[in-house]
């Protein structure tokens, strides 16, 4: 089951601890590590973070061993909790961190891996691993199915801009803001050609913006990697798509990032 | 003035100012920053976008707060010409000028922006654009604000009008002395508020229970493209962006279709259903703006219809609201 976590941050607790630098972890579960890499797309901003925060755990950047009782103010978790080890780590992190941020589409809504859930998972497994032993065939789930998530930084990958914005806001003790305008907002402002009007599939009207409509910039329809906006008019968009596409065709787009389940 | 002289005028402007003008691109006319007078589209076709972003940028930083310190971010822009503005877009700019009359950020920028209108005959334009927000009157130019106005005549020549001191200075700085003055006579014509405003207002006012809103709510995607493209939509959100040093206060365009638009601190939303949002959009344009300014909240450019993925048509909807049979 996928659930869209509510944004919920207990600030009092955090601000009390603000006398010291914020302790932050960026942790990868099963994933392509694209979200972690996206952080490093902004190297200058990343390096200047050290004035405000201590990044105490970020394996893309350092290789030290970390003890399981390491404490954090905030932990960004990228990827899907798939293996037993992942699940154990996530539960421990919840205990050790004041706030947990689902970092990117995998942690948020299951990500691309979630495609497996819509097929016969054993069949898929066999066709990929040819019956090899010692490989577990886990169910794909989002972070919030396992632990309480306080905030989401969505996207496949996340937006570095939003990541730094989030940390800056924490550092000055301000509630992080959520961008609740659809992808169409950024798409129309930039004057990109509207693919939906052209008869292609685009989930932009129901999907949360913040990605600067990057897919539409390359004339690629939005497949909803950032999840739903509040009050998304899902039904009307489906009606519009049904003018040209069969349910079977539409569902293919909805499955890519697990949008299919969050709209039901 | 012939086309050659006109191109010279435009070239002179280009040498000294940033110039935005309609140009032809692929099959569409689009407003962009231009480099050459030859790029300008003189056909008067309705551009797919507007000049709004020059007057009111999609995102604008207002001030910073760093520690206890407040830093105003009122910045000057390079002197800019909006060239080839059609009559409907001039009316939209006139509306923005009134709405933001006391807004320091808008006014600061506005000082350095000149509007140069263009028509091939306004009466003809009214027919071409299928204007539904006002009836054509000969003195229409007296009730719209502009600096310079260019009329292209049937023989291909141009005549010029100035509408402000700024416009006269601009023309004279380009060594143009042959022009006619038009004094701005206020928003409201001498014979009173345009009848079309009154009619449209009556049609929308008290239509809350009309079936139309429920019908439209069966198709609208709440994507807000219509507000973004609309030359008269002026709503914005305020946005705090944190920096390592403090907070940057910005404002950015918004739309009454978006979830946060009417959200209050407790989380309650006034516009909690799509039908309400649709009704709110029309009420704002056809009831509240006319009530406050006796002016048009909508200039019938039809851009909202052109960008709407589900083809919601403001002209047709107004008709539906005014027709007797459909009234409940
Ligand atoms: S292309 Fe997609 S995101 Fe862009 S405006 Fe059209 S529907 Fe919205
Ligand atoms: S356009 Fe859609 S699919 Fe592409 S990054 Fe943005 S939200 Fe994701
Ligand atoms: S553009 Fe059309 S679908 Fe989108 S919000 Fe406006 S009326 Fe609704
Ligand atoms: S026709 Fe549509 S886009 Fe044009 S002014 Fe009216 S509401 Fe705005
Ligand atoms: S209330 Fe809606 S229709 Fe009116 S200006 Fe704002 S966004 Fe446009």
Coordinates of C-alpha atoms and ligand atoms in Angstrom, one line a residue:
Chain A
X1 CA 0.0 0.0 0.0
X2 CA 1.3 3.4 -0.9
X3 CA 0.3 6.4 1.2
X4 CA 1.0 10.0 0.7
X5 CA 2.5 11.2 3.9
X6 CA 1.2 14.4 5.4
X7 CA 3.7 17.2 5.9
X8 CA 4.1 17.3 9.6
X9 CA 7.1 18.7 11.5
X10 CA 7.3 19.3 15.1
X11 CA 9.4 22.5 15.2
X12 CA 9.5 23.3 18.9
X13 CA 11.7 20.2 19.4
X14 CA 14.0 21.1 16.6
X15 CA 14.3 24.8 17.4
X16 CA 15.3 24.0 21.0
X17 CA 18.2 22.1 19.7
X18 CA 19.3 24.9 17.4
X19 CA 21.9 26.2 19.7
X20 CA 24.1 23.6 18.0
X21 CA 24.5 23.0 14.3
X22 CA 21.8 20.9 12.8
X23 CA 22.9 17.3 12.5
X24 CA 21.9 15.9 9.2
X25 CA 22.0 12.5 7.5
X26 CA 21.4 11.6 3.9
X27 CA 20.8 7.9 3.7
X28 CA 20.3 5.7 0.6
X29 CA 18.1 2.6 0.7
X30 CA 17.6 0.5 -2.5
X31 CA 17.8 3.1 -5.2
X32 CA 19.8 4.4 -8.2
X33 CA 21.3 7.1 -5.9
X34 CA 20.1 9.7 -8.3
X35 CA 18.7 11.9 -5.6
X36 CA 22.0 11.9 -3.7
X37 CA 23.8 12.8 -6.9
X38 CA 21.3 15.6 -7.6
X39 CA 22.4 17.2 -4.3
X40 CA 25.9 17.3 -5.5
X41 CA 24.8 19.0 -8.7
X42 CA 25.0 22.1 -6.6
X43 CA 28.6 21.7 -5.2
X44 CA 29.0 25.3 -4.1
X45 CA 25.8 25.3 -2.1
X46 CA 26.7 21.9 -0.8
X47 CA 30.1 22.9 0.5
X48 CA 28.8 26.2 2.1
X49 CA 26.3 24.2 4.1
X50 CA 29.0 23.4 6.6
X51 CA 28.5 26.9 8.1
X52 CA 25.0 25.9 9.2
X53 CA 24.8 22.2 9.4
X54 CA 26.9 19.1 10.1
X55 CA 26.3 16.5 7.5
X56 CA 27.2 13.5 9.7
X57 CA 26.2 10.7 7.4
X58 CA 26.3 10.9 3.6
X59 CA 27.9 7.9 2.1
X60 CA 28.3 9.5 -1.4
X61 CA 30.7 11.8 0.3
X62 CA 32.5 9.7 3.0
X63 CA 33.1 6.1 3.8
X64 CA 33.2 6.0 7.5
X65 CA 31.4 3.3 9.5
X66 CA 28.4 4.7 11.4
X67 CA 27.1 3.3 14.6
X68 CA 23.4 2.4 14.7
X69 CA 22.8 4.9 17.6
X70 CA 24.0 7.9 15.7
X71 CA 21.6 10.8 16.5
X72 CA 20.2 13.2 13.9
X73 CA 18.0 16.3 13.7
X74 CA 16.9 15.5 10.2
X75 CA 17.4 12.5 8.0
X76 CA 16.8 12.5 4.3
X77 CA 16.0 8.9 3.1
X78 CA 16.4 8.1 -0.5
X79 CA 15.2 4.9 -2.1
X80 CA 12.8 2.1 -1.3
X81 CA 13.0 0.1 1.9
X82 CA 13.1 -3.4 0.2
X83 CA 15.6 -5.6 1.9
X84 CA 15.4 -6.8 5.5
X85 CA 18.5 -4.8 6.2
X86 CA 16.8 -1.7 4.7
X87 CA 13.7 -2.1 6.8
X88 CA 15.8 -2.5 10.0
X89 CA 17.8 0.5 9.2
X90 CA 14.7 2.6 8.5
X91 CA 13.2 1.7 11.9
X92 CA 16.4 2.5 13.7
X93 CA 16.6 5.9 11.9
X94 CA 13.1 6.7 13.0
X95 CA 14.2 6.2 16.5
X96 CA 17.4 8.3 16.1
X97 CA 16.1 11.2 14.1
X98 CA 13.8 14.1 15.1
X99 CA 12.5 14.4 11.6
X100 CA 12.5 12.1 8.6
X101 CA 12.2 13.4 5.1
X102 CA 11.1 11.1 2.3
X103 CA 13.7 12.0 -0.3
X104 CA 12.6 11.5 -3.9
X105 CA 10.0 9.5 -5.6
X106 CA 11.1 6.0 -4.4
X107 CA 10.7 6.9 -0.7
X108 CA 7.7 9.1 -1.4
X109 CA 5.5 6.9 -3.6
X110 CA 7.4 3.8 -4.4
X111 CA 9.3 5.0 -7.4
X112 CA 10.0 3.2 -10.6
X113 CA 10.6 -0.1 -8.8
X114 CA 7.0 0.0 -7.9
X115 CA 6.3 -1.2 -11.5
X116 CA 7.0 -4.7 -10.3
X117 CA 3.9 -4.6 -8.0
X118 CA 1.6 -4.4 -11.0
X119 CA 2.9 -7.6 -12.6
X120 CA 3.3 -11.1 -11.5
X121 CA 6.3 -10.5 -9.3
X122 CA 7.5 -14.1 -9.5
X123 CA 7.4 -14.1 -13.3
X124 CA 9.3 -10.9 -13.5
X125 CA 11.8 -12.2 -11.0
X126 CA 12.4 -15.4 -13.0
X127 CA 12.8 -13.5 -16.3
X128 CA 15.5 -11.3 -14.7
X129 CA 17.3 -13.6 -12.4
X130 CA 16.6 -16.9 -14.1
X131 CA 15.8 -18.6 -10.9
X132 CA 19.2 -17.8 -9.3
X133 CA 19.2 -18.5 -5.6
X134 CA 20.0 -16.2 -2.7
X135 CA 18.1 -13.2 -4.1
X136 CA 15.1 -12.1 -2.2
X137 CA 12.0 -11.0 -4.1
X138 CA 10.6 -8.2 -1.9
X139 CA 7.4 -6.2 -2.2
X140 CA 8.0 -2.6 -3.1
X141 CA 6.7 -0.1 -0.6
X142 CA 7.0 3.5 0.2
X143 CA 8.7 4.8 3.3
X144 CA 5.5 5.9 5.0
X145 CA 4.1 2.4 4.9
X146 CA 6.8 1.5 7.4
X147 CA 7.5 4.6 9.5
X148 CA 6.1 8.0 10.2
X149 CA 7.4 10.5 7.6
X150 CA 7.4 14.2 8.5
X151 CA 8.1 15.8 5.2
X152 CA 8.4 14.9 1.6
X153 CA 10.9 16.3 -1.0
X154 CA 9.4 14.7 -4.1
X155 CA 10.7 14.0 -7.6
X156 CA 12.7 11.6 -9.6
X157 CA 15.2 12.9 -8.9
X158 CA 14.6 15.5 -6.2
X159 CA 15.2 19.2 -7.0
X160 CA 18.5 20.4 -5.5
X161 CA 17.0 23.8 -5.1
X162 CA 14.2 22.4 -2.9
X163 CA 16.7 20.4 -0.9
X164 CA 18.8 23.4 0.0
X165 CA 15.8 25.5 0.5
X166 CA 14.5 23.0 3.0
X167 CA 17.8 23.0 4.9
X168 CA 18.1 26.7 5.0
X169 CA 14.5 26.9 6.3
X170 CA 15.3 24.5 9.1
X171 CA 18.5 26.3 9.9
X172 CA 16.6 29.6 10.5
X173 CA 13.8 27.8 12.4
X174 CA 11.2 28.4 9.7
X175 CA 8.5 25.9 8.7
X176 CA 9.4 24.5 5.3
X177 CA 7.0 25.5 2.6
X178 CA 5.2 23.1 0.3
X179 CA 4.7 24.1 -3.3
X180 CA 1.2 23.3 -4.2
X181 CA 0.8 24.5 -7.7
X182 CA 0.6 22.0 -10.5
X183 CA 3.3 21.3 -13.1
X184 CA 1.1 23.3 -15.6
X185 CA 1.8 26.4 -13.6
X186 CA 5.5 26.3 -14.4
X187 CA 4.9 24.9 -17.9
X188 CA 2.6 27.7 -18.9
X189 CA 4.8 30.4 -17.4
X190 CA 7.7 29.1 -19.4
X191 CA 5.5 29.0 -22.5
X192 CA 6.2 25.3 -23.3
X193 CA 3.9 23.7 -25.9
X194 CA 1.0 22.0 -24.2
X195 CA 1.2 18.3 -25.0
X196 CA -2.2 17.6 -23.5
X197 CA -3.8 20.0 -25.9
X198 CA -1.9 18.3 -28.7
X199 CA -3.5 15.0 -27.7
X200 CA -0.6 13.4 -25.8
X201 CA -0.7 12.1 -22.3
X202 CA 0.4 14.6 -19.7
X203 CA -0.3 14.3 -15.9
X204 CA 0.8 17.9 -15.3
X205 CA -2.5 19.2 -14.2
X206 CA -2.7 16.9 -11.2
X207 CA 1.0 16.7 -10.4
X208 CA 2.8 18.9 -8.0
X209 CA 5.2 21.4 -9.5
X210 CA 8.6 22.5 -8.3
X211 CA 10.5 20.6 -11.1
X212 CA 10.2 23.7 -13.4
X213 CA 8.3 21.4 -15.8
X214 CA 11.6 20.0 -16.9
X215 CA 10.1 17.1 -18.9
X216 CA 7.9 19.5 -20.9
X217 CA 10.9 21.5 -21.7
X218 CA 12.0 18.4 -23.7
X219 CA 8.5 17.8 -25.0
X220 CA 8.1 14.8 -22.8
X221 CA 4.7 14.5 -21.0
X222 CA 4.7 14.6 -17.3
X223 CA 4.3 11.2 -15.7
X224 CA 3.7 12.5 -12.2
X225 CA 6.9 11.6 -10.5
X226 CA 6.3 14.3 -7.9
X227 CA 2.9 13.0 -6.7
X228 CA -0.4 14.7 -6.4
X229 CA -1.2 18.3 -5.5
X230 CA -3.9 19.0 -3.0
X231 CA -7.4 19.1 -4.6
X232 CA -6.1 17.4 -7.8
X233 CA -8.9 17.1 -10.3
X234 CA -7.9 13.5 -11.0
X235 CA -11.3 12.4 -12.4
X236 CA -11.5 15.2 -14.9
X237 CA -8.0 14.6 -16.2
X238 CA -8.8 10.9 -16.6
X239 CA -12.0 11.8 -18.5
X240 CA -9.9 14.1 -20.8
X241 CA -7.3 11.3 -21.4
X242 CA -10.1 8.8 -22.2
X243 CA -11.1 11.0 -25.2
X244 CA -8.1 9.5 -26.9
X245 CA -6.8 6.6 -24.9
X246 CA -8.0 3.4 -23.5
X247 CA -7.9 2.8 -19.8
X248 CA -5.2 0.2 -20.5
X249 CA -3.0 2.8 -22.2
X250 CA -3.6 5.4 -19.5
X251 CA -2.7 3.0 -16.7
X252 CA 0.7 2.4 -18.2
X253 CA 1.6 6.1 -17.5
X254 CA 0.1 6.0 -14.1
X255 CA 2.1 3.0 -13.1
X256 CA 5.6 4.4 -13.9
X257 CA 5.9 6.2 -10.6
X258 CA 3.2 4.6 -8.6
X259 CA 0.7 7.4 -9.2
X260 CA -2.0 4.7 -9.9
X261 CA -2.2 3.8 -6.3
X262 CA -2.2 7.3 -4.8
X263 CA -5.1 8.3 -6.9
X264 CA -7.3 5.4 -5.8
Chain B
X1 CA 4.8 57.9 -42.3
X2 CA 5.6 55.0 -44.5
X3 CA 6.8 51.5 -43.6
X4 CA 10.4 52.5 -44.1
X5 CA 10.1 55.5 -41.8
X6 CA 8.3 53.3 -39.3
X7 CA 11.1 50.8 -39.4
X8 CA 13.5 53.6 -38.7
X9 CA 11.5 54.6 -35.7
X10 CA 11.6 51.1 -34.4
X11 CA 15.3 50.9 -35.1
X12 CA 15.9 54.1 -33.1
X13 CA 14.0 52.6 -30.2
X14 CA 16.0 49.4 -30.4
X15 CA 19.2 51.4 -30.2
X16 CA 18.2 53.0 -26.9
X17 CA 15.8 50.7 -25.2
X18 CA 14.9 47.1 -24.5
X19 CA 12.1 46.3 -26.9
X20 CA 9.4 43.7 -26.6
X21 CA 7.1 43.2 -29.6
X22 CA 4.9 40.6 -31.3
X23 CA 6.9 38.5 -33.7
X24 CA 5.9 35.6 -35.9
X25 CA 7.3 32.2 -34.8
X26 CA 6.4 29.0 -36.5
X27 CA 2.7 29.5 -37.1
X28 CA 2.1 31.7 -34.0
X29 CA 2.6 35.3 -33.0
X30 CA 4.4 35.6 -29.8
X31 CA 5.7 38.5 -27.7
X32 CA 9.4 38.5 -27.2
X33 CA 12.4 40.7 -26.7
X34 CA 13.5 41.7 -30.2
X35 CA 16.8 42.8 -31.8
X36 CA 15.7 43.9 -35.2
X37 CA 12.9 46.1 -36.4
X38 CA 12.3 43.6 -39.2
X39 CA 11.1 41.0 -36.7
X40 CA 8.0 42.9 -35.7
X41 CA 4.6 41.4 -36.7
X42 CA 2.4 44.1 -38.0
X43 CA -0.7 42.0 -38.7
X44 CA -2.4 42.6 -35.4
X45 CA -2.9 38.9 -34.8
X46 CA -3.5 38.1 -31.1
X47 CA -0.2 36.9 -29.7
X48 CA -0.4 33.7 -27.7
X49 CA 1.3 35.3 -24.7
X50 CA 1.1 38.8 -23.1
X51 CA 3.3 41.7 -22.0
X52 CA 2.2 41.0 -18.4
X53 CA 5.6 39.4 -17.4
X54 CA 7.4 42.6 -18.2
X55 CA 5.2 44.7 -16.0
X56 CA 4.7 42.1 -13.3
X57 CA 7.4 39.4 -13.4
X58 CA 6.2 35.8 -12.6
X59 CA 8.5 35.9 -9.6
X60 CA 9.8 39.1 -8.0
X61 CA 12.0 39.6 -4.9
X62 CA 10.7 42.4 -2.8
X63 CA 13.1 42.5 0.2
X64 CA 15.5 40.5 2.3
X65 CA 15.6 40.1 6.1
X66 CA 19.0 39.2 7.4
X67 CA 19.1 39.0 11.2
X68 CA 17.5 42.3 12.4
X69 CA 18.2 44.0 9.1
X70 CA 15.7 44.8 6.4
X71 CA 17.0 45.3 2.9
X72 CA 14.7 46.7 0.3
X73 CA 15.2 45.2 -3.2
X74 CA 13.6 47.9 -5.2
X75 CA 15.7 47.8 -8.4
X76 CA 15.6 49.8 -11.5
X77 CA 15.2 48.1 -14.9
X78 CA 16.6 49.1 -18.2
X79 CA 14.2 51.5 -20.0
X80 CA 11.8 49.2 -21.9
X81 CA 9.4 49.6 -24.8
X82 CA 6.3 47.4 -25.1
X83 CA 5.9 47.8 -28.9
X84 CA 2.9 46.9 -31.0
X85 CA 0.5 46.4 -28.1
X86 CA -3.0 45.8 -29.5
X87 CA -6.0 47.7 -28.1
X88 CA -7.2 44.8 -25.9
X89 CA -3.8 44.4 -24.3
X90 CA -3.5 48.1 -23.8
X91 CA -6.8 47.9 -21.8
X92 CA -5.3 45.1 -19.8
X93 CA -2.3 47.1 -19.0
X94 CA -4.5 50.1 -18.1
X95 CA -6.3 47.7 -15.6
X96 CA -2.9 46.6 -14.1
X97 CA -1.8 50.2 -13.8
X98 CA -4.9 50.9 -11.7
X99 CA -4.8 47.8 -9.6
X100 CA -1.1 48.4 -8.8
X101 CA -1.5 52.1 -8.5
X102 CA 0.0 52.2 -5.0
X103 CA 2.3 49.3 -5.3
X104 CA 5.9 50.5 -5.1
X105 CA 7.5 47.6 -6.9
X106 CA 5.1 47.8 -9.8
X107 CA 5.3 51.6 -10.0
X108 CA 9.1 51.7 -9.8
X109 CA 9.3 49.4 -12.8
X110 CA 6.5 51.1 -14.6
X111 CA 8.3 54.4 -14.7
X112 CA 10.8 53.0 -17.1
X113 CA 8.3 51.1 -19.3
X114 CA 6.7 52.8 -22.4
X115 CA 3.7 51.4 -24.2
X116 CA 3.4 51.8 -27.9
X117 CA 0.0 50.6 -29.2
X118 CA -0.7 49.4 -32.7
X119 CA -3.8 48.9 -34.7
X120 CA -4.9 48.5 -38.3
X121 CA -8.2 50.2 -37.4
X122 CA -9.8 49.6 -34.0
X123 CA -13.3 49.0 -35.2
X124 CA -11.9 46.3 -37.4
X125 CA -9.9 44.8 -34.5
X126 CA -13.0 44.6 -32.5
X127 CA -14.6 42.5 -35.1
X128 CA -11.5 40.4 -35.6
X129 CA -11.1 39.7 -31.9
X130 CA -14.8 39.1 -31.5
X131 CA -14.8 41.5 -28.6
X132 CA -17.5 40.7 -26.0
X133 CA -16.5 42.9 -23.1
X134 CA -17.4 46.3 -24.6
X135 CA -19.1 47.8 -27.6
X136 CA -17.0 49.7 -30.1
X137 CA -17.0 53.5 -29.5
X138 CA -15.1 56.0 -31.6
X139 CA -13.4 57.6 -28.7
X140 CA -12.0 54.3 -27.3
X141 CA -8.5 55.7 -27.3
X142 CA -9.5 58.4 -24.8
X143 CA -10.2 55.8 -22.2
X144 CA -7.2 53.7 -22.4
X145 CA -3.7 54.5 -21.2
X146 CA -0.8 54.5 -23.6
X147 CA 2.3 56.5 -24.4
X148 CA 2.3 56.2 -28.2
X149 CA -0.3 54.7 -30.5
X150 CA 0.3 53.7 -34.1
X151 CA -2.5 53.3 -36.6
X152 CA -1.7 51.5 -39.8
X153 CA -3.8 52.7 -42.6
X154 CA -5.2 50.8 -45.5
X155 CA -2.6 52.3 -47.9
X156 CA 0.1 50.8 -45.7
X157 CA 1.1 54.2 -44.1
X158 CA 1.0 55.0 -40.4
X159 CA -0.3 57.8 -38.3
X160 CA 0.9 58.4 -34.8
X161 CA -0.8 59.5 -31.6
X162 CA 0.7 60.4 -28.3
X163 CA -1.2 59.7 -25.1
X164 CA 1.1 61.0 -22.4
X165 CA 4.0 63.3 -21.7
X166 CA 6.3 60.2 -21.7
X167 CA 5.0 59.4 -25.2
X168 CA 5.6 62.9 -26.5
X169 CA 9.2 62.9 -25.2
X170 CA 9.7 59.5 -26.7
X171 CA 8.5 60.6 -30.1
X172 CA 10.4 63.8 -30.1
X173 CA 13.6 62.1 -29.0
X174 CA 13.2 60.1 -32.3
X175 CA 12.7 63.4 -34.2
X176 CA 9.1 62.6 -34.9
X177 CA 7.0 65.8 -34.8
X178 CA 4.0 64.8 -36.8
X179 CA 1.6 63.2 -34.3
X180 CA -1.7 63.9 -32.8
X181 CA -2.4 64.3 -29.0
X182 CA -5.0 62.2 -27.3
X183 CA -5.8 63.2 -23.7
X184 CA -6.7 60.3 -21.3
X185 CA -10.2 61.1 -20.2
X186 CA -10.5 58.6 -17.4
X187 CA -11.6 55.0 -17.4
X188 CA -15.3 55.7 -17.7
X189 CA -16.7 57.2 -20.9
X190 CA -18.8 60.4 -20.7
X191 CA -22.0 58.5 -21.4
X192 CA -21.4 56.3 -18.4
X193 CA -20.2 52.7 -17.9
X194 CA -20.2 50.6 -21.1
X195 CA -23.5 48.7 -21.4
X196 CA -21.6 45.4 -22.1
X197 CA -20.0 45.7 -18.7
X198 CA -23.4 46.1 -17.1
X199 CA -24.8 43.2 -19.1
X200 CA -22.0 40.8 -18.4
X201 CA -22.1 41.8 -14.7
X202 CA -25.8 41.1 -14.5
X203 CA -25.3 37.7 -16.2
X204 CA -22.6 36.6 -13.7
X205 CA -23.9 38.2 -10.6
X206 CA -26.2 35.9 -8.6
X207 CA -25.5 33.0 -11.0
X208 CA -24.0 30.9 -8.2
X209 CA -26.7 28.4 -8.4
X210 CA -26.6 28.2 -12.2
X211 CA -26.0 24.7 -13.6
X212 CA -23.2 26.0 -15.8
X213 CA -20.7 25.9 -12.9
X214 CA -21.6 22.3 -12.1
X215 CA -21.2 21.4 -15.8
X216 CA -17.8 23.1 -16.1
X217 CA -16.7 21.4 -12.9
X218 CA -17.2 18.1 -14.7
X219 CA -14.4 19.0 -17.1
X220 CA -12.0 21.7 -15.8
X221 CA -8.7 20.4 -14.6
X222 CA -7.9 23.3 -12.3
X223 CA -4.6 23.6 -14.0
X224 CA -4.7 27.4 -13.8
X225 CA -3.3 27.8 -17.3
X226 CA -6.1 30.3 -18.0
X227 CA -5.0 32.7 -15.2
X228 CA -1.3 32.4 -16.1
X229 CA -1.9 33.4 -19.7
X230 CA -4.6 36.0 -18.9
X231 CA -3.4 39.6 -19.4
X232 CA -5.7 40.9 -16.6
X233 CA -5.1 38.2 -13.9
X234 CA -2.9 39.8 -11.3
X235 CA -3.1 37.5 -8.3
X236 CA 0.1 36.6 -6.5
X237 CA 1.3 34.5 -3.6
X238 CA 4.0 35.7 -1.2
X239 CA 6.8 33.4 -0.8
X240 CA 9.6 33.3 1.7
X241 CA 12.8 31.8 0.4
X242 CA 15.4 31.1 2.9
X243 CA 19.1 31.8 2.2
X244 CA 22.1 31.0 4.3
X245 CA 21.9 34.6 5.5
X246 CA 18.2 35.0 6.1
X247 CA 15.0 35.3 4.3
X248 CA 14.2 36.6 0.8
X249 CA 10.6 37.8 0.4
X250 CA 9.3 37.3 -3.1
X251 CA 5.9 37.2 -4.7
X252 CA 4.9 35.0 -7.6
X253 CA 1.9 34.6 -9.9
X254 CA -0.9 32.5 -8.6
X255 CA -4.4 31.5 -9.7
X256 CA -7.7 31.1 -8.0
X257 CA -7.7 27.5 -9.2
X258 CA -4.9 26.5 -6.9
X259 CA -5.4 24.8 -3.6
X260 CA -3.5 27.4 -1.6
X261 CA -5.2 30.4 -3.0
X262 CA -8.0 30.6 -0.5
X263 CA -6.3 28.6 2.3
X264 CA -6.3 30.4 5.7
X265 CA -4.0 29.8 8.6
X266 CA -6.3 27.1 10.2
X267 CA -6.3 25.2 6.9
X268 CA -9.8 26.2 5.9
X269 CA -10.4 26.9 2.3
X270 CA -13.2 29.1 1.0
X271 CA -12.9 27.7 -2.5
X272 CA -13.2 24.1 -1.5
X273 CA -15.0 22.9 -4.7
X274 CA -14.1 23.3 -8.3
X275 CA -17.5 24.8 -9.2
X276 CA -16.8 27.5 -6.6
X277 CA -13.5 28.3 -8.2
X278 CA -15.0 28.6 -11.6
X279 CA -17.7 30.9 -10.3
X280 CA -15.1 32.9 -8.4
X281 CA -13.0 33.4 -11.6
X282 CA -16.0 34.9 -13.4
X283 CA -17.2 36.9 -10.5
X284 CA -13.9 38.5 -10.1
X285 CA -13.6 39.5 -13.7
X286 CA -17.2 40.4 -14.5
X287 CA -18.5 41.6 -11.1
X288 CA -15.9 42.7 -8.6
X289 CA -13.4 44.5 -10.9
X290 CA -16.2 46.4 -12.7
X291 CA -17.7 47.2 -9.3
X292 CA -14.4 48.6 -7.9
X293 CA -13.1 50.4 -11.0
X294 CA -16.0 50.7 -13.4
X295 CA -13.7 49.0 -15.8
X296 CA -13.3 45.6 -17.6
X297 CA -11.9 42.7 -15.6
X298 CA -11.6 40.8 -18.8
X299 CA -10.7 42.2 -22.2
X300 CA -12.0 39.4 -24.4
X301 CA -8.6 38.3 -25.8
X302 CA -9.7 34.6 -25.6
X303 CA -6.2 33.5 -24.6
X304 CA -7.8 31.5 -21.7
X305 CA -9.8 29.5 -24.2
X306 CA -6.8 29.0 -26.4
X307 CA -4.7 27.4 -23.7
X308 CA -7.4 25.5 -22.0
X309 CA -6.8 21.7 -22.4
X310 CA -10.6 21.1 -22.1
X311 CA -11.7 24.1 -24.2
X312 CA -13.6 26.1 -21.6
X313 CA -14.8 29.1 -23.5
X314 CA -15.5 32.3 -21.7
X315 CA -17.5 33.9 -24.5
X316 CA -19.8 31.0 -24.8
X317 CA -20.2 30.7 -21.0
X318 CA -21.2 34.4 -20.7
X319 CA -23.8 33.7 -23.4
X320 CA -25.1 30.7 -21.5
X321 CA -25.4 32.8 -18.4
X322 CA -27.2 35.6 -20.1
X323 CA -29.7 33.5 -22.1
X324 CA -33.1 33.6 -20.4
X325 CA -33.9 29.9 -20.9
X326 CA -30.8 28.7 -19.1
X327 CA -31.4 30.9 -16.0
X328 CA -32.7 29.0 -13.1
Ligands
LIG1 S1 2.0 20.1 -21.3 FE1 1.2 19.1 -19.4 S2 2.1 20.3 -17.8 FE2 2.3 21.5 -19.6 S3 0.5 22.8 -19.6 FE3 0.0 21.1 -20.8 S4 -1.0 19.6 -19.4 FE4 0.1 21.2 -18.2
LIG2 S1 7.3 17.1 -15.3 FE1 6.3 15.5 -14.1 S2 7.5 13.7 -14.5 FE2 8.8 15.4 -15.1 S3 10.0 15.9 -13.3 FE3 8.1 17.2 -13.2 S4 6.7 16.0 -12.0 FE4 8.3 14.6 -12.6
LIG3 S1 -7.2 26.3 -18.4 FE1 -9.2 25.3 -18.6 S2 -8.9 23.4 -17.4 FE2 -7.3 24.7 -16.8 S3 -8.1 25.7 -15.0 FE3 -8.5 27.1 -16.7 S4 -10.6 26.5 -17.3 FE4 -9.9 24.8 -16.0
LIG4 S1 -10.6 36.4 -22.5 FE1 -9.8 35.1 -20.9 S2 -7.5 35.5 -21.0 FE2 -8.5 37.2 -22.1 S3 -8.8 38.7 -20.5 FE3 -10.7 37.5 -20.5 S4 -10.4 36.0 -19.0 FE4 -8.4 36.8 -19.4
LIG5 S1 -9.0 36.0 -8.7 FE1 -8.6 34.5 -10.3 S2 -9.5 35.4 -12.1 FE2 -9.2 37.1 -10.6 S3 -7.2 37.9 -11.1 FE3 -7.0 36.4 -9.5 S4 -6.4 34.6 -10.6 FE4 -7.4 36.0 -12.1

